[in-house]
Coordinates of N, CA and C in Angstrom, one line a residue:
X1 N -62.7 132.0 105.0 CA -62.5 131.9 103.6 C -62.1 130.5 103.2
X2 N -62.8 130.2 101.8 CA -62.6 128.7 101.9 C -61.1 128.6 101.0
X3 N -60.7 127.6 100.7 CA -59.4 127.4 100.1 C -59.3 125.9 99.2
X4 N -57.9 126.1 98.7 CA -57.7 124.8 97.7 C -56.4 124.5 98.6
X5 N -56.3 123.0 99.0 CA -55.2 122.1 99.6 C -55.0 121.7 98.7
X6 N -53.4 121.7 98.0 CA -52.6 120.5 97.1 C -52.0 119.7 99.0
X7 N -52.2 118.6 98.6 CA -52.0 117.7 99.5 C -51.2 116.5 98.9
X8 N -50.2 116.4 99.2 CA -48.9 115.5 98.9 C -49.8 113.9 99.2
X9 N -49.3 112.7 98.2 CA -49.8 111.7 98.8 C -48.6 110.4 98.4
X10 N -48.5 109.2 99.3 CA -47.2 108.5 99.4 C -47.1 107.8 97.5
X11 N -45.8 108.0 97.8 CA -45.6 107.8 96.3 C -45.4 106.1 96.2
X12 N -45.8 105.2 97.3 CA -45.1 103.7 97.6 C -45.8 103.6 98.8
X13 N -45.3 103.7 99.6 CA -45.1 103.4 101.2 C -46.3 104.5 101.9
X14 N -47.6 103.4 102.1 CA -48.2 104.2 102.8 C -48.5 104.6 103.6
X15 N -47.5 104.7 104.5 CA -46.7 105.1 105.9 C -46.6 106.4 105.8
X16 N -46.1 106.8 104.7 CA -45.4 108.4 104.4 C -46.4 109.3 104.5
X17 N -47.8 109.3 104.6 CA -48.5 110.1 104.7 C -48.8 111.1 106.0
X18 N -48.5 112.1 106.1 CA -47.9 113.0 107.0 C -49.6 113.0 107.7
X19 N -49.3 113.7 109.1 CA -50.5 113.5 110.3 C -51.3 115.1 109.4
X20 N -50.4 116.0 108.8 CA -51.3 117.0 109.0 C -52.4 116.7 107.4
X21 N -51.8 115.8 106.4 CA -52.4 115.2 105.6 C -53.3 114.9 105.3
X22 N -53.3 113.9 106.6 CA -55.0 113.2 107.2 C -55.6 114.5 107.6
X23 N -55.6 115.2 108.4 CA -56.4 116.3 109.0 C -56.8 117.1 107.8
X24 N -56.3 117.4 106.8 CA -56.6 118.0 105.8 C -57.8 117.3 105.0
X25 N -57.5 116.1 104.8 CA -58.4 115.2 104.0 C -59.8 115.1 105.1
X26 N -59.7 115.1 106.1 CA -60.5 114.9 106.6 C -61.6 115.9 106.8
X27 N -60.9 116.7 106.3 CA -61.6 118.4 107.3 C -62.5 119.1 106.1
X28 N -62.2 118.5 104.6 CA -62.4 119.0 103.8 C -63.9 118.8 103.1
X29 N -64.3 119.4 102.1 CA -65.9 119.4 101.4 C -65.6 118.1 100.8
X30 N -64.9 118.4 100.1 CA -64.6 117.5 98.9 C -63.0 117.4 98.0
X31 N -62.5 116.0 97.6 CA -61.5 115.6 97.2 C -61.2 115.7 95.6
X32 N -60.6 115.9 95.1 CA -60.4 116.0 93.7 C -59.3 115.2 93.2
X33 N -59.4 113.9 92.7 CA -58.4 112.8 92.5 C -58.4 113.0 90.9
X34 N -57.1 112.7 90.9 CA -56.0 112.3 89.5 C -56.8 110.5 89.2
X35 N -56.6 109.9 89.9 CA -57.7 108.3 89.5 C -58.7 108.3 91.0
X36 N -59.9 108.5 90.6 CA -61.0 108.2 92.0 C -60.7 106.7 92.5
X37 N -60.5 105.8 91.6 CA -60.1 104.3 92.4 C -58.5 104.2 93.1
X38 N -57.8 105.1 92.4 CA -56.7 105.2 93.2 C -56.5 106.1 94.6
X39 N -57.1 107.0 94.7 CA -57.4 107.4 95.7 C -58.5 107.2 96.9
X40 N -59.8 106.9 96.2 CA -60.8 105.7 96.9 C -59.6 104.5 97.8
X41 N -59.1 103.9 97.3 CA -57.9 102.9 98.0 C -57.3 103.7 98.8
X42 N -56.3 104.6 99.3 CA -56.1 106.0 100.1 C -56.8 106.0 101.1
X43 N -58.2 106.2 100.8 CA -58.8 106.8 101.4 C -59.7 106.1 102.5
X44 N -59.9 104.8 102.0 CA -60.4 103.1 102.7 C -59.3 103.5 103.9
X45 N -57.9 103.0 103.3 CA -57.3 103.2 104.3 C -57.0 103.8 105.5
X46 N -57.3 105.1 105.0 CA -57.0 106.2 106.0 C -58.3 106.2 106.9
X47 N -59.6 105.4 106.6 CA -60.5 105.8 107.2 C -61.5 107.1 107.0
X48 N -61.2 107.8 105.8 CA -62.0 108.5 105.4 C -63.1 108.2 104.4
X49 N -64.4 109.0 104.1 CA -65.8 109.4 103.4 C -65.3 110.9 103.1
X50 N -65.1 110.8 101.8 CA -65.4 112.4 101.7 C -65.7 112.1 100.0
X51 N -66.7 113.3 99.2 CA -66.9 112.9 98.0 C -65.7 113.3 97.3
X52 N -66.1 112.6 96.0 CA -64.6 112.2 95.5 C -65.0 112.7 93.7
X53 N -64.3 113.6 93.2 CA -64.5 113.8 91.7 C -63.0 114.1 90.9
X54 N -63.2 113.8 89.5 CA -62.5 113.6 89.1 C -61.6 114.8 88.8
X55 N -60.2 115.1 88.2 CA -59.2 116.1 88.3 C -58.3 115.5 87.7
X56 N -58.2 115.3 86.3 CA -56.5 115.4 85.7 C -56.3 115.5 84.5
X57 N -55.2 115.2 83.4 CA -54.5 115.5 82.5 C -55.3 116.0 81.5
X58 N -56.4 115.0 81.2 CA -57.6 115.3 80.0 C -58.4 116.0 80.5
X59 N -58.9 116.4 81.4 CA -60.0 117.2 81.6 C -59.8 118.3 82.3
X60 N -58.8 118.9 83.0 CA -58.4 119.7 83.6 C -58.6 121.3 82.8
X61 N -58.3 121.4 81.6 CA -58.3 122.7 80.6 C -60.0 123.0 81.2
X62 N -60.8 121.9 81.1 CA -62.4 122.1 81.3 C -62.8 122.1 82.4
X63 N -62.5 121.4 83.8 CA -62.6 121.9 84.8 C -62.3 122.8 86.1
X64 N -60.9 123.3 85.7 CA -59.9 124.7 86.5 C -61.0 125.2 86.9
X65 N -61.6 125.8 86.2 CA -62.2 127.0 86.1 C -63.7 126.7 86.7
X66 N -64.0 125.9 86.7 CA -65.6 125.1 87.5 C -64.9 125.1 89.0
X67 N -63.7 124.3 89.2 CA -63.7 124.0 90.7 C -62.9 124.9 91.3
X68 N -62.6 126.3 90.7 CA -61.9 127.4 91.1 C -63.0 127.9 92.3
X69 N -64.3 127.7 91.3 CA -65.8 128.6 91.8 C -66.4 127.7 92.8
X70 N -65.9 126.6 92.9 CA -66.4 125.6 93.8 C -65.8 126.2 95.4
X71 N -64.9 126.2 95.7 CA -63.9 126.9 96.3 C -64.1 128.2 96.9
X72 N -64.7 129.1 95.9 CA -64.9 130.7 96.1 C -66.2 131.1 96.3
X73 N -66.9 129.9 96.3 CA -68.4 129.5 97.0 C -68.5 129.2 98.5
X74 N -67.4 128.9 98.6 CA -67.4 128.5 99.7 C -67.0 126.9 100.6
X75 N -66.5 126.2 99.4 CA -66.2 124.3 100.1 C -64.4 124.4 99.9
X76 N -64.3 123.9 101.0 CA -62.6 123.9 101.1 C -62.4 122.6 99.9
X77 N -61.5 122.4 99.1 CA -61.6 121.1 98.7 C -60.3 121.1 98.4
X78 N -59.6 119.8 98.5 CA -58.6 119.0 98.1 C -58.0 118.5 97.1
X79 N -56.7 118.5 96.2 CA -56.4 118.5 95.2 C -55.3 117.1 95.7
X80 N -55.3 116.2 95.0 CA -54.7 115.2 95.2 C -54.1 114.3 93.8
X81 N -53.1 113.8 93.4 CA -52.3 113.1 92.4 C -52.4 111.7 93.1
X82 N -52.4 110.5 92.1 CA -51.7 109.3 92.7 C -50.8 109.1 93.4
X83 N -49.6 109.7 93.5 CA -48.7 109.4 93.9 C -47.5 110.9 93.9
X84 N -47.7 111.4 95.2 CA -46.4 112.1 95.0 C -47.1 114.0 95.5
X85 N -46.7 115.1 94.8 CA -47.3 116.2 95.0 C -47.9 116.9 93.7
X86 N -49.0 117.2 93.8 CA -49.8 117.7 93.0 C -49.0 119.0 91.8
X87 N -49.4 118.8 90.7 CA -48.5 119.9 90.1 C -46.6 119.8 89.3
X88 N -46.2 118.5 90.1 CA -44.9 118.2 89.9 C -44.8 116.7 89.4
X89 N -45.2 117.0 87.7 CA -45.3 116.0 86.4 C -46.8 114.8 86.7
X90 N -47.9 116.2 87.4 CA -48.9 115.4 87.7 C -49.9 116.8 87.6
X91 N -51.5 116.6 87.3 CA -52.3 117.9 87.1 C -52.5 118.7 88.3
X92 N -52.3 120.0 88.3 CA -52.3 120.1 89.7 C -52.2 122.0 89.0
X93 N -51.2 122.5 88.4 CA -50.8 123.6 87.6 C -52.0 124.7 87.2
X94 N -52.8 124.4 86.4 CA -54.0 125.3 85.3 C -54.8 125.5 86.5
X95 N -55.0 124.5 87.6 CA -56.3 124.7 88.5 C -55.4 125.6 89.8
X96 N -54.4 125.3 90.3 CA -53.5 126.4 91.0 C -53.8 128.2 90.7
X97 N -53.4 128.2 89.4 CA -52.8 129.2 88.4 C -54.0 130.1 88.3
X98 N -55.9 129.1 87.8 CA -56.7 129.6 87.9 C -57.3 130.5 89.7
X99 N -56.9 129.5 90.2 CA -57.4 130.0 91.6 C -56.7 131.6 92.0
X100 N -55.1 131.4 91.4 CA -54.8 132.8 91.7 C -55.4 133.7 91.4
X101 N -55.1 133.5 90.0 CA -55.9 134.5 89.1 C -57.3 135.1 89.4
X102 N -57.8 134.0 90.0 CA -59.4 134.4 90.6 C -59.2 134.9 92.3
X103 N -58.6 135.5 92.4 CA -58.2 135.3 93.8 C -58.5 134.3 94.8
X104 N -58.6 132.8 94.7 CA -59.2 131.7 95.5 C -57.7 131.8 96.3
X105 N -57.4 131.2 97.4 CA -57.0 131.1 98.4 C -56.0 129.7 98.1
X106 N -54.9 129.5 98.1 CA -54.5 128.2 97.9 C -53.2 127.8 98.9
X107 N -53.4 126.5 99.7 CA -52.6 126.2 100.7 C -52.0 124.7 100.0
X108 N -50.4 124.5 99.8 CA -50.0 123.6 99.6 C -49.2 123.2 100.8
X109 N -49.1 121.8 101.1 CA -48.8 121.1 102.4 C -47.6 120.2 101.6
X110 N -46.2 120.5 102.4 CA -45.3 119.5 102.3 C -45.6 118.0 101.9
X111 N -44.5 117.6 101.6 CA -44.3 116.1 101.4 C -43.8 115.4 100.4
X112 N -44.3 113.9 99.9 CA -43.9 112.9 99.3 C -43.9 113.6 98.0
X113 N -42.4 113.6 97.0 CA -42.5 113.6 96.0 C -40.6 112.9 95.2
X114 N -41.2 111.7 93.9 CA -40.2 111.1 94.1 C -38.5 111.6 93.8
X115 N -38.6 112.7 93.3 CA -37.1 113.0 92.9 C -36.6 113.5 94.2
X116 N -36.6 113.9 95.4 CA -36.3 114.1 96.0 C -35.3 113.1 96.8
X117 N -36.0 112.1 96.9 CA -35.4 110.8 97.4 C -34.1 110.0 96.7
X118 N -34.4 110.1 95.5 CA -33.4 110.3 94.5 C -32.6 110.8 93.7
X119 N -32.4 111.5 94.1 CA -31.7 112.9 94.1 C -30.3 112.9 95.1
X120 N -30.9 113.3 96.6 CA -30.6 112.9 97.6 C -29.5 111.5 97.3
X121 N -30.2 110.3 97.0 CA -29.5 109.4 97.1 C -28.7 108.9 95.8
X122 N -28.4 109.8 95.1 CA -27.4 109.8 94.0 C -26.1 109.8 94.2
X123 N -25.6 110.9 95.1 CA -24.7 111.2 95.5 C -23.7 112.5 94.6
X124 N -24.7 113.2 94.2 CA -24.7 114.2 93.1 C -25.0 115.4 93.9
X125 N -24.3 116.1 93.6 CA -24.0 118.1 94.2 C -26.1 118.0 94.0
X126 N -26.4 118.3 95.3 CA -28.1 118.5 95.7 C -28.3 120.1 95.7
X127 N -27.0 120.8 95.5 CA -27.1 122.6 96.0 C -27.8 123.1 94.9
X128 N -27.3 122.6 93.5 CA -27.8 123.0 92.3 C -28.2 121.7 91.2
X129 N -29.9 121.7 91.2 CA -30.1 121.2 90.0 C -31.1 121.4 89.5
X130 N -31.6 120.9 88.0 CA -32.8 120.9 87.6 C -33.6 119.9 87.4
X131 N -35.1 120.4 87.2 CA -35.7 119.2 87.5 C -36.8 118.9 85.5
X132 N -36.2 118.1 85.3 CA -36.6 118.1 84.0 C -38.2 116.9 83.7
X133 N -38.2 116.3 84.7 CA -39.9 115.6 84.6 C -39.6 114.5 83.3
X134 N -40.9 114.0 82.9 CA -40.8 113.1 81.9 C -40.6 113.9 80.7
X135 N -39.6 113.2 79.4 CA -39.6 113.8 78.0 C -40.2 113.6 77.4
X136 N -40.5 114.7 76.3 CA -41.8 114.2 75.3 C -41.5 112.4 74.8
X137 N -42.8 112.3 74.7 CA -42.6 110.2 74.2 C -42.3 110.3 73.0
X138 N -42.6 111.5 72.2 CA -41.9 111.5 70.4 C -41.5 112.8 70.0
X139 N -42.3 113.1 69.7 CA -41.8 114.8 68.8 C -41.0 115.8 69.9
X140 N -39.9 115.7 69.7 CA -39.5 116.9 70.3 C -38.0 116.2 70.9
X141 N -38.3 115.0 71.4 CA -37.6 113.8 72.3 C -36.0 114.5 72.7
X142 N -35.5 114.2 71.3 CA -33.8 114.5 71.4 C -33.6 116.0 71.2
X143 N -34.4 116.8 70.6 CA -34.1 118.3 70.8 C -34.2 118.7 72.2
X144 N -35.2 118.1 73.4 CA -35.0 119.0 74.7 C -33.7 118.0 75.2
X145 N -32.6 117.2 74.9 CA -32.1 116.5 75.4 C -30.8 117.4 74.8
X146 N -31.0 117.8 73.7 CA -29.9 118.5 73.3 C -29.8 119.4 74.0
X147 N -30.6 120.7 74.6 CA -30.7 121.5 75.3 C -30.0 121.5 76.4
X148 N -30.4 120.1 77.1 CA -30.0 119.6 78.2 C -28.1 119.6 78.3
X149 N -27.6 118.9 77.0 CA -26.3 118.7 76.7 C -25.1 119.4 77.5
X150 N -25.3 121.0 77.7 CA -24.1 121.3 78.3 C -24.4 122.2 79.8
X151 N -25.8 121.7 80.4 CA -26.2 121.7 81.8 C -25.6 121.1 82.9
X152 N -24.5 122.2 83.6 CA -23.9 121.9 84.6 C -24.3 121.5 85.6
X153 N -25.7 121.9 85.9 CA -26.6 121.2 86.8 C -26.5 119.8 87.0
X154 N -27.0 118.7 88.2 CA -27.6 117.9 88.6 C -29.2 117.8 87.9
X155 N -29.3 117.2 86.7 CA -30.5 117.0 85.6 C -31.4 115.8 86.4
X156 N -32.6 115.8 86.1 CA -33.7 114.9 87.4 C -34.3 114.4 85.9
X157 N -34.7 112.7 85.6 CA -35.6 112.6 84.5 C -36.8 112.0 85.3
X158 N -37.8 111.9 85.1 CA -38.7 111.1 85.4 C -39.2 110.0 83.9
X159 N -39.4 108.7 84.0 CA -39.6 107.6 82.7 C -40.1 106.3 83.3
X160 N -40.9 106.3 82.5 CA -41.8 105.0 82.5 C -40.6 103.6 82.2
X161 N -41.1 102.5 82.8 CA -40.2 101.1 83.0 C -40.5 100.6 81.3
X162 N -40.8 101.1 80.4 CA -41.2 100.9 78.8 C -40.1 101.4 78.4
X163 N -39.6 102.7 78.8 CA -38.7 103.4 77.7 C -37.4 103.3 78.3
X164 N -37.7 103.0 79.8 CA -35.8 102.9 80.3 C -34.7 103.1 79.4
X165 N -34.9 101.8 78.6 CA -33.8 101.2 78.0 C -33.3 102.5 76.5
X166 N -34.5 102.5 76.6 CA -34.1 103.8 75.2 C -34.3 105.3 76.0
X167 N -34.4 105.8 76.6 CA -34.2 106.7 77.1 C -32.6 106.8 77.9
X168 N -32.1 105.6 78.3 CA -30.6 105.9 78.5 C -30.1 105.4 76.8
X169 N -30.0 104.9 76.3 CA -29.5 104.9 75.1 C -29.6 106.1 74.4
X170 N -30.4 107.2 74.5 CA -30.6 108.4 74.3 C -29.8 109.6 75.0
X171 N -29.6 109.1 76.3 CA -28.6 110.0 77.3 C -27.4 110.1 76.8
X172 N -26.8 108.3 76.6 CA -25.8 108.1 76.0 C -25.2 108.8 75.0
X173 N -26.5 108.9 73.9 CA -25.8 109.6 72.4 C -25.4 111.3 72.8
X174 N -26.3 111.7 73.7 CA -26.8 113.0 74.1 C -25.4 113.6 74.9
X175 N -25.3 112.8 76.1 CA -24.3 113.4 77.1 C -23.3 112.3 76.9
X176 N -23.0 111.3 76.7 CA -21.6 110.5 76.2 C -21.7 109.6 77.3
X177 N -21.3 108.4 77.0 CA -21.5 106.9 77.6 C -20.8 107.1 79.1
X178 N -19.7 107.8 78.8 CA -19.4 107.8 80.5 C -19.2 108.5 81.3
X179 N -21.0 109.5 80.6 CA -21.3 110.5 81.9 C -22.0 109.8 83.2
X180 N -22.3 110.1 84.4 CA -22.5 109.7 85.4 C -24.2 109.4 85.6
X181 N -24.4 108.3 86.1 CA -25.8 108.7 86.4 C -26.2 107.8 87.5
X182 N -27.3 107.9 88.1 CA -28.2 106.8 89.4 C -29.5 107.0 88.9
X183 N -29.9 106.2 88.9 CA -30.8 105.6 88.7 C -31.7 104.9 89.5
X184 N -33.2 105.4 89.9 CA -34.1 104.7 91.3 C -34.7 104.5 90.7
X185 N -35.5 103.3 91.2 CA -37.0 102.5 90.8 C -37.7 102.1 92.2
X186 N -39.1 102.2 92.1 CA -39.7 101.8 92.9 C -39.2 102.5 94.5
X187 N -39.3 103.3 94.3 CA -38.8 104.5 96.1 C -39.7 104.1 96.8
X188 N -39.5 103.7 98.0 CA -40.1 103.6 99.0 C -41.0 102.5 99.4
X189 N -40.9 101.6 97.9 CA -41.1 99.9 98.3 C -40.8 99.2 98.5
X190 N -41.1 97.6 98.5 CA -40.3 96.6 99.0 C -38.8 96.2 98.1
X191 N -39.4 96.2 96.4 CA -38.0 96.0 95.8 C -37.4 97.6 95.4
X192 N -37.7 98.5 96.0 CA -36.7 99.9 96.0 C -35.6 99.0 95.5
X193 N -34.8 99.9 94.6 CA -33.2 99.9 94.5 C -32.7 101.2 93.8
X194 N -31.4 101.6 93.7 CA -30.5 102.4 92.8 C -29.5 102.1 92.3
X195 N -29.4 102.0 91.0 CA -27.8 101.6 90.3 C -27.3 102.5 89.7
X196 N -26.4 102.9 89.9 CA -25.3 103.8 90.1 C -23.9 103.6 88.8
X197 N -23.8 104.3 88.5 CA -22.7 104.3 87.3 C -22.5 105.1 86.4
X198 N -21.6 104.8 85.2 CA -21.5 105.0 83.7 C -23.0 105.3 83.5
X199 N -23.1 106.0 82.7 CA -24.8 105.3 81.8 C -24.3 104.3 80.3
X200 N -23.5 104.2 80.4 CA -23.1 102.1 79.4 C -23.0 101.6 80.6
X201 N -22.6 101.9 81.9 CA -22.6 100.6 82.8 C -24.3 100.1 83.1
X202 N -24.8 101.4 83.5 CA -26.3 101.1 84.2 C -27.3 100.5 82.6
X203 N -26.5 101.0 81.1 CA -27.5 100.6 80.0 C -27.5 99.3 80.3
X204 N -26.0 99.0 80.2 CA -26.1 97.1 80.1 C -27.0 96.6 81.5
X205 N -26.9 97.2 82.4 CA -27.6 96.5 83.6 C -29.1 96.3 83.1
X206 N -29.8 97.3 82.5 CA -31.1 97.3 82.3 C -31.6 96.7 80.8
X207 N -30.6 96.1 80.3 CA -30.2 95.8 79.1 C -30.4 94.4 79.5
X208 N -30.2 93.8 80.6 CA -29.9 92.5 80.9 C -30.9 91.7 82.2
X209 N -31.5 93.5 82.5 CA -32.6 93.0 83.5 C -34.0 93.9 83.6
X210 N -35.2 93.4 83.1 CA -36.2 93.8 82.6 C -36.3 95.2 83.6
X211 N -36.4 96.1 83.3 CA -37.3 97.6 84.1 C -38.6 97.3 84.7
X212 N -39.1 97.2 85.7 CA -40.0 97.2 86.6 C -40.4 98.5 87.5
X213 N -41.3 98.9 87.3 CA -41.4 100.2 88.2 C -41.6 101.4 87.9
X214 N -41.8 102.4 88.5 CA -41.5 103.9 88.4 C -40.5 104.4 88.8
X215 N -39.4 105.4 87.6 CA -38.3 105.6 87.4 C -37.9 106.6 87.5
X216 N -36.6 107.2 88.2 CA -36.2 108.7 88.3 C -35.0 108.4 88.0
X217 N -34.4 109.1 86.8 CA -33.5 109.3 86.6 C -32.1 110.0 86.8
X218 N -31.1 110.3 87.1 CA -30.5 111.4 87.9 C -29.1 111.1 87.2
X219 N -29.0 112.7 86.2 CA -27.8 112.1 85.6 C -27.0 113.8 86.1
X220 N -25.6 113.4 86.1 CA -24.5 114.1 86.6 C -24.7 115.4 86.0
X221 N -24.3 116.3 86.2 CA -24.0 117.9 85.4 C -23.2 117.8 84.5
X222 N -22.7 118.5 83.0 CA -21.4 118.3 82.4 C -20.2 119.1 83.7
X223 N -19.4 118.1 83.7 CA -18.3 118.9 84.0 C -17.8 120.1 83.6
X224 N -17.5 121.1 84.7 CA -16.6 122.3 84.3 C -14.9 122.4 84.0
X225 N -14.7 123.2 83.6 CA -13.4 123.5 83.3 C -12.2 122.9 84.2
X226 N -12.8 123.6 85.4 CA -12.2 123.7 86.6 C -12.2 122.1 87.3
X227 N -13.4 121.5 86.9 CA -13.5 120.2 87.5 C -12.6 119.2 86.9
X228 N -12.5 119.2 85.7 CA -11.8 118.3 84.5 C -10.7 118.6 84.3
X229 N -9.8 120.0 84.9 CA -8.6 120.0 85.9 C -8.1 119.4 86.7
X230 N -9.2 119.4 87.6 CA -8.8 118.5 89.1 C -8.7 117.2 89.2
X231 N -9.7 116.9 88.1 CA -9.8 115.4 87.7 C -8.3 115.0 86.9
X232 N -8.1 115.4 86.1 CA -6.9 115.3 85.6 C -5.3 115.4 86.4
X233 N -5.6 116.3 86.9 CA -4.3 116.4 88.5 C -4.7 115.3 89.3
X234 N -5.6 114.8 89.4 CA -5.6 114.0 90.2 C -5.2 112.4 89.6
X235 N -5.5 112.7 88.6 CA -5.3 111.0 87.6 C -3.4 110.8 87.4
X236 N -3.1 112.2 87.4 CA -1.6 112.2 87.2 C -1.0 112.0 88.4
X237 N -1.4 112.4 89.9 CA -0.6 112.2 91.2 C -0.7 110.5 91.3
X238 N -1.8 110.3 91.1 CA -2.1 108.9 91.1 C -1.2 108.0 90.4

């Protein structure tokens, strides 16, 4: 029985592409790219030929449902994003969802996806959080941020190096200047970094140094009752 692979791909570093990855890419009818030139480049590399058609944001409502049948005919094929794992703030969801629903067969394979890494390297409670993806770019913007306001959780943003600067100036009004946050760019490249702080400490940092890159945001949970106790007992022994 044939099947649908979401197949994780390096979000940077194209080292990170897992051995069973390749075997997957390799084995398959046909690939289904989020950009065919960006995955064409992928795929140079890796040393693969396999045909290549298109799969994402705009056209996906119109194709689910074609390459669900592509699949239940009988061609294993491959679901692939630029960067990262298919489905997680990348198209990957409607064509999944259809396949169930049609009973197609669907195998997703570990790997590269960037909040993980940042997350991880925040230094923020990893046991409990949520993962909130990019915010709408207008209508809606500060009402899901309000939402967000008294989530105890570990909050994950994903933001383009355009809005940085207003998107923590947003946090700020939202969760208060000296809630906590880390902040990664560029994971797993050459100028990777994370800055760490206030969000007024990290605004002015980015305030003073142009945004470059693809951005995961990672801001603290509100504190609980219990925490803002301890913090307080502790400010007084001190």
């Amino acid at each position: 029985m044939a099947k649908l692979y979401l197949v994780p791909t390096p979000i940077g570093n194209l080292d990170d592409i897992t051995l069973r990855a390749v075997s997957v890419l390799r084995s398959v009818d046909m690939i289904l790219a989020e950009d065919t030139r960006t995955t064409s480049f992928l795929l140079r590399h890796l040393g693969i030929e396999k045909p290549l058609r298109s799969h994402h944001k705009f056209n996906e409502h119109a194709t689910a449902q074609f390459f669900s049948e592509v699949v239940a005919a009988g061609q294993n094929v491959a679901l692939v994003s630029d960067a990262g794992t298919p489905g997680i703030s990348d198209p990957g969801f409607l064509l999944v969802r259809t396949c169930v629903e049609q009973g197609v067969e669907v195998e997703t394979l570990p790997g590269p996806t960037a909040f993980v890494p940042a997350l991880v390297n925040s230094g923020f409670p990893c046991d409990r959080f949520c993962f909130e993806g990019f915010l709408p770019q207008k209508k809606g913007r500060m009402k899901h941020l309000e939402r967000c306001r008294d989530e105890e959780r570990t909050m994950i943003f994903y933001e383009s190096p355009y809005r940085v600067v207003k998107c923590l100036e947003q946090f700020s009004e939202c969760f208060g200047a000296d809630r906590e946050i880390s902040v990664s760019r560029e994971l797993t490249k050459k100028f990777e970094q994370t800055v760490r702080g206030t969000i007024a400490e990290v605004l002015d940092h980015f305030r003073t140094h142009e945004p470059k890159g693809e951005f995961v945001l990672v801001v603290a949970g509100k504190p609980t009752k219990k925490k803002k106790h301890e913090e307080e007992d502790q400010d007084v022994e001190d």
